[in-house]
Coordinates of N, CA, C and O in Angstrom, one line a residue:
M13 N -71.1 -20.1 -52.0 CA -70.2 -19.9 -50.8 C -71.1 -19.9 -49.5 O -72.1 -19.2 -49.4
A14 N -70.6 -20.7 -48.6 CA -71.4 -20.8 -47.3 C -71.3 -19.5 -46.5 O -70.2 -18.8 -46.5
E15 N -72.4 -19.2 -45.8 CA -72.4 -18.0 -45.0 C -71.7 -18.3 -43.7 O -71.8 -19.4 -43.1
E16 N -70.8 -17.4 -43.3 CA -70.0 -17.5 -42.0 C -71.0 -17.4 -40.8 O -71.8 -16.5 -40.8
Q17 N -70.8 -18.4 -39.9 CA -71.6 -18.4 -38.7 C -71.1 -17.3 -37.8 O -69.9 -17.2 -37.6
K18 N -71.9 -16.6 -37.2 CA -71.5 -15.5 -36.3 C -71.6 -15.9 -34.8 O -72.4 -16.8 -34.5
Y19 N -70.8 -15.3 -34.0 CA -70.9 -15.5 -32.6 C -71.3 -14.2 -31.9 O -71.3 -13.2 -32.6
T20 N -71.7 -14.3 -30.7 CA -72.0 -13.1 -29.9 C -71.1 -12.9 -28.8 O -70.6 -13.8 -28.2
L21 N -70.7 -11.6 -28.6 CA -69.8 -11.2 -27.5 C -70.6 -10.2 -26.7 O -71.1 -9.2 -27.2
T22 N -70.8 -10.5 -25.4 CA -71.5 -9.6 -24.5 C -70.4 -9.0 -23.6 O -69.8 -9.8 -22.9
T23 N -70.3 -7.7 -23.7 CA -69.2 -7.1 -22.9 C -69.6 -7.0 -21.4 O -70.8 -7.2 -21.1
D24 N -68.7 -6.6 -20.6 CA -69.0 -6.4 -19.1 C -70.0 -5.3 -18.9 O -70.6 -5.2 -17.8
K25 N -70.2 -4.5 -19.9 CA -71.2 -3.4 -19.7 C -72.5 -3.8 -20.3 O -73.4 -2.9 -20.4
G26 N -72.7 -5.0 -20.8 CA -73.9 -5.5 -21.3 C -74.1 -5.3 -22.8 O -75.2 -5.6 -23.3
E27 N -73.2 -4.7 -23.5 CA -73.3 -4.4 -24.9 C -73.1 -5.7 -25.7 O -72.2 -6.5 -25.5
A28 N -74.0 -6.0 -26.7 CA -73.9 -7.2 -27.5 C -73.2 -6.8 -28.8 O -73.7 -6.0 -29.5
L29 N -72.2 -7.6 -29.1 CA -71.4 -7.4 -30.3 C -71.4 -8.7 -31.1 O -71.6 -9.8 -30.6
T30 N -71.2 -8.6 -32.4 CA -71.0 -9.8 -33.3 C -69.6 -10.1 -33.7 O -69.3 -10.9 -34.6
Y31 N -68.7 -9.4 -33.0 CA -67.3 -9.5 -33.3 C -66.5 -9.1 -32.0 O -67.0 -8.4 -31.2
S32 N -65.2 -9.5 -32.0 CA -64.4 -9.1 -30.8 C -63.3 -8.2 -31.2 O -62.5 -7.7 -30.4
A33 N -63.0 -8.0 -32.5 CA -61.9 -7.2 -33.0 C -61.8 -5.9 -32.3 O -62.7 -5.1 -32.3
G34 N -60.6 -5.7 -31.7 CA -60.3 -4.4 -31.0 C -60.9 -4.3 -29.6 O -60.6 -3.4 -28.9
Y35 N -61.7 -5.3 -29.2 CA -62.3 -5.2 -27.8 C -61.3 -5.6 -26.8 O -60.6 -6.6 -26.9
S36 N -61.2 -4.8 -25.7 CA -60.4 -5.1 -24.5 C -61.3 -5.0 -23.3 O -62.0 -4.0 -23.2
G37 N -61.2 -6.0 -22.4 CA -62.0 -6.0 -21.2 C -62.6 -7.4 -21.0 O -62.3 -8.3 -21.7
K38 N -63.5 -7.5 -20.0 CA -64.2 -8.8 -19.8 C -65.4 -8.9 -20.6 O -66.0 -7.9 -21.0
G39 N -65.7 -10.2 -21.0 CA -66.8 -10.5 -21.8 C -67.2 -11.9 -21.9 O -66.4 -12.8 -21.4
V40 N -68.3 -12.2 -22.4 CA -68.8 -13.6 -22.6 C -69.0 -13.8 -24.1 O -69.9 -13.1 -24.7
A41 N -68.3 -14.7 -24.8 CA -68.5 -15.0 -26.2 C -69.2 -16.3 -26.3 O -68.8 -17.3 -25.7
A42 N -70.3 -16.4 -27.0 CA -71.1 -17.6 -27.3 C -70.9 -17.9 -28.8 O -71.3 -17.1 -29.6
Y43 N -70.4 -19.1 -29.0 CA -70.1 -19.5 -30.4 C -71.2 -20.4 -31.0 O -71.9 -21.1 -30.2
P44 N -71.4 -20.5 -32.3 CA -72.5 -21.3 -32.9 C -72.4 -22.8 -32.5 O -73.5 -23.4 -32.5
N45 N -71.2 -23.3 -32.3 CA -71.1 -24.7 -32.0 C -71.5 -25.1 -30.5 O -71.3 -26.2 -30.1
G46 N -71.8 -24.1 -29.7 CA -72.2 -24.3 -28.3 C -71.1 -23.9 -27.3 O -71.3 -23.9 -26.1
D47 N -69.9 -23.6 -27.8 CA -68.8 -23.3 -27.0 C -69.0 -21.9 -26.4 O -69.7 -21.0 -27.0
V48 N -68.5 -21.7 -25.1 CA -68.7 -20.4 -24.5 C -67.4 -20.0 -23.8 O -66.7 -20.8 -23.1
Y49 N -66.9 -18.8 -24.0 CA -65.8 -18.2 -23.3 C -66.2 -17.1 -22.4 O -66.9 -16.2 -22.9
D50 N -65.8 -17.1 -21.2 CA -66.2 -16.1 -20.2 C -64.9 -15.6 -19.6 O -64.3 -16.4 -18.8
G51 N -64.4 -14.5 -20.0 CA -63.1 -14.0 -19.4 C -62.7 -12.7 -20.1 O -63.4 -11.9 -20.6
E52 N -61.4 -12.5 -20.0 CA -60.7 -11.3 -20.4 C -60.3 -11.4 -21.9 O -59.9 -12.4 -22.4
F53 N -60.4 -10.2 -22.6 CA -60.0 -10.0 -23.9 C -59.0 -8.9 -24.0 O -59.1 -7.9 -23.2
A54 N -58.0 -8.9 -24.9 CA -57.1 -7.8 -25.1 C -57.0 -7.7 -26.7 O -56.6 -8.6 -27.4
E55 N -57.4 -6.5 -27.2 CA -57.4 -6.2 -28.6 C -58.1 -7.4 -29.4 O -57.6 -7.7 -30.5
G56 N -59.2 -7.9 -28.9 CA -60.0 -8.8 -29.6 C -59.7 -10.3 -29.4 O -60.4 -11.2 -30.0
V57 N -58.7 -10.6 -28.7 CA -58.3 -12.0 -28.5 C -58.4 -12.4 -27.0 O -58.3 -11.6 -26.1
R58 N -58.6 -13.7 -26.7 CA -58.7 -14.2 -25.4 C -57.3 -14.0 -24.8 O -56.3 -14.6 -25.3
Q59 N -57.2 -13.2 -23.7 CA -55.9 -12.9 -23.1 C -56.2 -12.6 -21.6 O -57.0 -11.7 -21.3
G60 N -55.4 -13.2 -20.7 CA -55.7 -13.1 -19.3 C -56.4 -14.3 -18.7 O -56.2 -15.4 -19.2
K61 N -57.2 -14.0 -17.8 CA -57.9 -15.1 -17.1 C -59.3 -15.4 -17.7 O -60.0 -14.4 -18.0
G62 N -59.6 -16.7 -17.9 CA -60.9 -17.0 -18.4 C -61.3 -18.4 -18.4 O -60.5 -19.3 -18.1
K63 N -62.6 -18.7 -18.6 CA -63.1 -20.1 -18.7 C -63.7 -20.3 -20.0 O -64.5 -19.5 -20.5
Y64 N -63.3 -21.4 -20.6 CA -63.8 -21.8 -21.9 C -64.5 -23.1 -21.8 O -63.9 -24.1 -21.3
T65 N -65.8 -23.2 -22.1 CA -66.5 -24.4 -22.0 C -66.8 -24.9 -23.4 O -67.4 -24.2 -24.2
Y66 N -66.5 -26.1 -23.7 CA -66.6 -26.7 -25.0 C -68.0 -27.4 -25.1 O -68.4 -28.1 -24.2
G67 N -68.7 -27.2 -26.2 CA -69.9 -27.9 -26.5 C -71.1 -27.6 -25.6 O -71.5 -26.5 -25.6
T68 N -71.6 -28.6 -24.9 CA -72.9 -28.5 -24.2 C -72.9 -27.5 -23.1 O -73.9 -26.9 -22.9
G69 N -71.8 -27.3 -22.4 CA -71.8 -26.4 -21.3 C -72.5 -26.9 -20.1 O -72.7 -26.2 -19.1
E70 N -72.8 -28.2 -20.1 CA -73.6 -28.8 -19.0 C -72.6 -29.4 -18.0 O -71.4 -29.5 -18.2
A71 N -73.2 -29.8 -16.9 CA -72.4 -30.4 -15.8 C -71.7 -31.6 -16.2 O -72.2 -32.5 -16.9
P72 N -70.4 -31.7 -15.8 CA -69.6 -32.8 -16.3 C -70.0 -34.2 -15.8 O -69.7 -35.2 -16.5
D73 N -70.8 -34.3 -14.7 CA -71.2 -35.7 -14.3 C -72.4 -36.2 -15.0 O -72.8 -37.3 -14.8
R74 N -73.0 -35.4 -16.0 CA -74.2 -35.8 -16.6 C -74.0 -36.0 -18.1 O -74.9 -36.5 -18.8
Y75 N -73.0 -35.5 -18.7 CA -72.9 -35.5 -20.2 C -71.5 -36.0 -20.7 O -70.5 -35.5 -20.2
E76 N -71.5 -36.9 -21.6 CA -70.3 -37.4 -22.2 C -69.7 -36.2 -23.1 O -70.4 -35.5 -23.7
G77 N -68.4 -36.1 -23.0 CA -67.7 -35.2 -23.9 C -67.6 -33.8 -23.3 O -67.1 -32.9 -23.9
Y78 N -68.0 -33.6 -22.0 CA -67.9 -32.3 -21.4 C -66.4 -31.9 -21.3 O -65.6 -32.8 -20.9
Q79 N -66.0 -30.7 -21.7 CA -64.7 -30.2 -21.5 C -64.7 -28.8 -21.2 O -65.6 -28.0 -21.7
A80 N -63.9 -28.4 -20.3 CA -63.8 -27.0 -19.9 C -62.4 -26.7 -19.5 O -61.7 -27.5 -18.9
Y81 N -61.9 -25.5 -19.7 CA -60.6 -25.0 -19.3 C -60.8 -23.7 -18.5 O -61.5 -22.8 -18.9
L82 N -60.1 -23.7 -17.4 CA -60.2 -22.5 -16.5 C -58.7 -22.1 -16.2 O -58.0 -22.9 -15.7
G83 N -58.4 -20.9 -16.6 CA -57.0 -20.5 -16.4 C -56.6 -19.3 -17.3 O -57.4 -18.5 -17.7
Q84 N -55.3 -19.3 -17.5 CA -54.7 -18.2 -18.2 C -54.7 -18.4 -19.7 O -54.6 -19.5 -20.2
W85 N -54.8 -17.3 -20.5 CA -54.8 -17.3 -21.9 C -53.8 -16.3 -22.4 O -53.6 -15.3 -21.8
F86 N -53.3 -16.6 -23.6 CA -52.4 -15.7 -24.3 C -52.6 -15.9 -25.8 O -52.4 -17.0 -26.3
K87 N -53.0 -14.8 -26.5 CA -53.2 -14.8 -27.9 C -54.1 -16.0 -28.3 O -53.8 -16.8 -29.2
N88 N -55.3 -16.1 -27.6 CA -56.3 -17.2 -27.9 C -55.9 -18.6 -27.6 O -56.5 -19.5 -28.0
E89 N -54.8 -18.8 -26.9 CA -54.3 -20.1 -26.6 C -54.2 -20.3 -25.1 O -53.9 -19.3 -24.3
K90 N -54.5 -21.5 -24.6 CA -54.2 -21.8 -23.2 C -52.7 -21.6 -22.9 O -51.9 -22.2 -23.7
H91 N -52.4 -20.8 -22.0 CA -51.0 -20.5 -21.8 C -50.8 -20.0 -20.4 O -51.4 -19.0 -20.0
G92 N -50.0 -20.7 -19.6 CA -49.8 -20.3 -18.2 C -50.4 -21.4 -17.3 O -50.6 -22.5 -17.7
I93 N -50.8 -21.0 -16.1 CA -51.4 -22.0 -15.2 C -52.9 -22.2 -15.5 O -53.6 -21.2 -15.7
G94 N -53.3 -23.4 -15.5 CA -54.7 -23.7 -15.8 C -55.2 -25.1 -15.4 O -54.4 -25.9 -15.0
K95 N -56.5 -25.3 -15.5 CA -57.1 -26.6 -15.2 C -58.0 -27.0 -16.3 O -58.9 -26.2 -16.7
M96 N -57.8 -28.2 -16.9 CA -58.6 -28.7 -18.0 C -59.4 -29.9 -17.5 O -58.9 -30.8 -16.9
F97 N -60.7 -29.8 -17.6 CA -61.7 -30.8 -17.2 C -62.2 -31.6 -18.4 O -62.4 -31.0 -19.5
Y98 N -62.3 -32.9 -18.2 CA -62.9 -33.8 -19.3 C -63.9 -34.7 -18.6 O -63.8 -35.0 -17.4
S99 N -64.8 -35.3 -19.3 CA -65.7 -36.3 -18.8 C -65.9 -37.4 -19.8 O -65.6 -37.2 -21.0
S100 N -66.3 -38.6 -19.3 CA -66.5 -39.7 -20.2 C -67.6 -40.5 -19.7 O -68.0 -40.5 -18.6
K101 N -68.2 -41.4 -20.6 CA -69.2 -42.3 -20.3 C -68.7 -43.7 -20.5 O -67.6 -43.9 -21.0
G102 N -69.5 -44.7 -20.2 CA -69.2 -46.1 -20.5 C -68.4 -46.7 -19.4 O -68.6 -46.3 -18.2
E103 N -67.5 -47.6 -19.7 CA -66.8 -48.3 -18.6 C -66.0 -47.4 -17.7 O -65.9 -47.6 -16.5
Y104 N -65.5 -46.3 -18.3 CA -64.7 -45.3 -17.5 C -65.4 -44.0 -17.3 O -64.9 -43.0 -17.3
F105 N -66.7 -44.1 -16.9 CA -67.6 -43.0 -16.7 C -67.0 -42.1 -15.6 O -66.5 -42.6 -14.5
G106 N -66.9 -40.8 -15.8 CA -66.5 -39.9 -14.7 C -65.8 -38.7 -15.2 O -65.8 -38.4 -16.4
I107 N -65.1 -38.0 -14.3 CA -64.4 -36.8 -14.6 C -62.9 -37.0 -14.5 O -62.5 -37.7 -13.5
F108 N -62.1 -36.5 -15.4 CA -60.7 -36.5 -15.2 C -60.2 -35.1 -15.5 O -60.9 -34.4 -16.2
F109 N -59.0 -34.8 -15.0 CA -58.6 -33.4 -15.3 C -57.1 -33.3 -15.1 O -56.4 -34.1 -14.5
Y110 N -56.6 -32.2 -15.7 CA -55.2 -31.8 -15.7 C -55.1 -30.5 -15.0 O -55.8 -29.5 -15.4
T111 N -54.1 -30.3 -14.1 CA -53.9 -29.0 -13.5 C -52.4 -28.8 -13.6 O -51.6 -29.6 -13.3
G112 N -52.0 -27.6 -14.2 CA -50.6 -27.3 -14.3 C -50.4 -26.3 -15.4 O -51.2 -25.4 -15.7
N113 N -49.2 -26.3 -16.0 CA -48.7 -25.3 -17.0 C -49.2 -25.7 -18.4 O -49.2 -26.9 -18.7
F114 N -49.5 -24.7 -19.1 CA -49.8 -24.8 -20.6 C -48.9 -23.9 -21.3 O -48.6 -22.8 -20.9
V115 N -48.5 -24.3 -22.5 CA -47.8 -23.4 -23.4 C -48.4 -23.6 -24.8 O -48.5 -24.8 -25.3
N116 N -48.8 -22.6 -25.5 CA -49.4 -22.6 -26.8 C -50.5 -23.7 -26.9 O -50.6 -24.4 -27.9
G117 N -51.3 -23.7 -25.9 CA -52.5 -24.6 -25.9 C -52.3 -26.1 -25.5 O -53.2 -26.9 -25.5
K118 N -51.0 -26.4 -25.1 CA -50.7 -27.8 -24.8 C -50.1 -27.9 -23.4 O -49.5 -27.0 -22.9
R119 N -50.3 -29.1 -22.7 CA -49.7 -29.3 -21.4 C -48.2 -29.2 -21.6 O -47.6 -29.9 -22.5
N120 N -47.5 -28.4 -20.8 CA -46.1 -28.2 -20.9 C -45.5 -27.7 -19.6 O -46.0 -26.8 -19.0
G121 N -44.4 -28.4 -19.1 CA -43.9 -28.0 -17.8 C -44.5 -28.9 -16.8 O -44.9 -30.1 -17.0
E122 N -44.5 -28.5 -15.5 CA -45.0 -29.3 -14.4 C -46.6 -29.3 -14.5 O -47.2 -28.3 -14.7
G123 N -47.1 -30.5 -14.1 CA -48.5 -30.6 -14.1 C -48.9 -32.0 -13.5 O -48.1 -32.9 -13.3
M124 N -50.2 -32.0 -13.1 CA -50.8 -33.2 -12.5 C -52.0 -33.6 -13.2 O -52.9 -32.8 -13.5
F125 N -52.1 -34.9 -13.6 CA -53.3 -35.4 -14.3 C -54.0 -36.4 -13.4 O -53.3 -37.4 -12.9
T126 N -55.2 -36.2 -13.1 CA -56.0 -37.1 -12.3 C -57.0 -37.9 -13.2 O -57.8 -37.3 -13.9
Y127 N -56.8 -39.2 -13.2 CA -57.6 -40.1 -14.1 C -59.0 -40.4 -13.5 O -59.2 -40.2 -12.3
V128 N -59.9 -40.9 -14.3 CA -61.3 -41.2 -13.8 C -61.2 -42.2 -12.6 O -62.0 -42.0 -11.7
N129 N -60.3 -43.1 -12.6 CA -60.2 -44.1 -11.5 C -59.5 -43.5 -10.3 O -59.2 -44.2 -9.3
K130 N -59.2 -42.2 -10.3 CA -58.5 -41.5 -9.3 C -57.0 -41.7 -9.2 O -56.4 -41.2 -8.2
D131 N -56.4 -42.5 -10.1 CA -55.0 -42.6 -10.2 C -54.5 -41.2 -10.5 O -55.2 -40.4 -11.2
I132 N -53.2 -40.9 -10.2 CA -52.6 -39.5 -10.4 C -51.3 -39.7 -11.0 O -50.4 -40.5 -10.5
Y133 N -51.0 -38.9 -12.1 CA -49.7 -38.8 -12.6 C -49.2 -37.3 -12.3 O -49.9 -36.4 -12.7
S134 N -48.1 -37.1 -11.6 CA -47.6 -35.8 -11.4 C -46.2 -35.8 -11.9 O -45.3 -36.6 -11.6
G135 N -45.9 -34.8 -12.8 CA -44.6 -34.7 -13.4 C -44.5 -33.7 -14.5 O -45.2 -32.8 -14.6
N136 N -43.5 -34.0 -15.4 CA -43.2 -33.1 -16.4 C -44.0 -33.5 -17.7 O -44.2 -34.6 -18.0
W137 N -44.3 -32.4 -18.5 CA -45.0 -32.6 -19.8 C -44.3 -31.8 -20.8 O -43.7 -30.7 -20.5
K138 N -44.4 -32.2 -22.1 CA -43.9 -31.4 -23.2 C -44.8 -31.7 -24.4 O -45.1 -32.8 -24.7
N139 N -45.3 -30.6 -25.0 CA -46.2 -30.7 -26.2 C -47.4 -31.6 -25.9 O -47.8 -32.4 -26.8
G140 N -47.9 -31.5 -24.7 CA -49.2 -32.3 -24.4 C -49.0 -33.7 -24.0 O -49.9 -34.4 -23.7
K141 N -47.7 -34.2 -23.9 CA -47.4 -35.6 -23.5 C -46.5 -35.6 -22.3 O -45.7 -34.7 -22.1
K142 N -46.6 -36.7 -21.5 CA -45.7 -36.9 -20.4 C -44.2 -36.9 -21.0 O -43.9 -37.5 -22.0
H143 N -43.4 -36.3 -20.2 CA -42.0 -36.1 -20.7 C -41.0 -35.9 -19.5 O -41.3 -35.1 -18.6
G144 N -40.0 -36.8 -19.4 CA -39.1 -36.7 -18.4 C -39.5 -37.3 -17.1 O -40.2 -38.4 -17.1
T145 N -39.2 -36.8 -15.9 CA -39.5 -37.4 -14.7 C -40.9 -37.1 -14.2 O -41.5 -36.1 -14.5
G146 N -41.4 -38.1 -13.4 CA -42.8 -38.0 -12.9 C -43.1 -39.1 -11.9 O -42.3 -40.1 -11.8
T147 N -44.2 -39.0 -11.2 CA -44.6 -40.1 -10.3 C -46.1 -40.4 -10.6 O -46.9 -39.6 -10.8
Y148 N -46.3 -41.8 -10.7 CA -47.7 -42.3 -10.9 C -48.1 -42.9 -9.6 O -47.4 -43.8 -9.0
V149 N -49.3 -42.5 -9.1 CA -49.8 -43.0 -7.8 C -51.1 -43.7 -8.1 O -52.0 -43.2 -8.6
Y150 N -51.1 -45.0 -7.7 CA -52.3 -45.8 -7.9 C -53.3 -45.6 -6.7 O -52.9 -45.7 -5.6
Y151 N -54.5 -45.2 -7.0 CA -55.5 -44.8 -6.0 C -55.8 -45.9 -5.0 O -55.8 -45.8 -3.8
D152 N -56.1 -47.1 -5.6 CA -56.5 -48.3 -4.8 C -55.5 -48.7 -3.8 O -55.8 -49.1 -2.7
T153 N -54.2 -48.7 -4.2 CA -53.2 -49.3 -3.3 C -52.3 -48.2 -2.7 O -51.5 -48.5 -1.8
Q154 N -52.3 -47.0 -3.3 CA -51.5 -45.9 -2.9 C -50.0 -46.2 -3.2 O -49.1 -45.5 -2.7
S155 N -49.7 -47.2 -4.0 CA -48.4 -47.5 -4.4 C -47.9 -46.5 -5.4 O -48.7 -46.0 -6.2
R156 N -46.6 -46.2 -5.5 CA -46.1 -45.2 -6.3 C -45.1 -45.8 -7.3 O -44.3 -46.7 -6.9
V157 N -45.1 -45.3 -8.5 CA -44.1 -45.6 -9.5 C -43.4 -44.3 -9.9 O -44.0 -43.4 -10.3
Y158 N -42.1 -44.3 -9.7 CA -41.3 -43.1 -10.0 C -40.7 -43.3 -11.4 O -40.0 -44.3 -11.7
L159 N -41.1 -42.4 -12.3 CA -40.7 -42.5 -13.7 C -39.5 -41.5 -14.0 O -39.4 -40.5 -13.4

């Protein structure tokens, strides 16, 4: 049987824990895979305002695969208003991001997605996908397509 990898939780008082069960308050959780959560906990789960950095935790303009979420949490899920950052390398090198509503960890409701090429989609989302009405603005020409 494989040994469970542990994470560390440093509370706002500087106390180092190897679990979050029952903890309420601000803290920084560092996970074995390199993910880091810096924010509020309620009874051991991410709840309230916080930032979750996936993987390397490095600056998005220097590393492929950078992802970070800054916003509201509810029962360990992105939920409420937030901003999700992504980065990529290759032909489409750069940063792209979504700002808007999340429900149960997915884009849901009103939100705006800014692509690497600086095009913008602003509109409605459901279960992480564009849904219903929205507007797509092409950065180079500023032409708009109403969906």
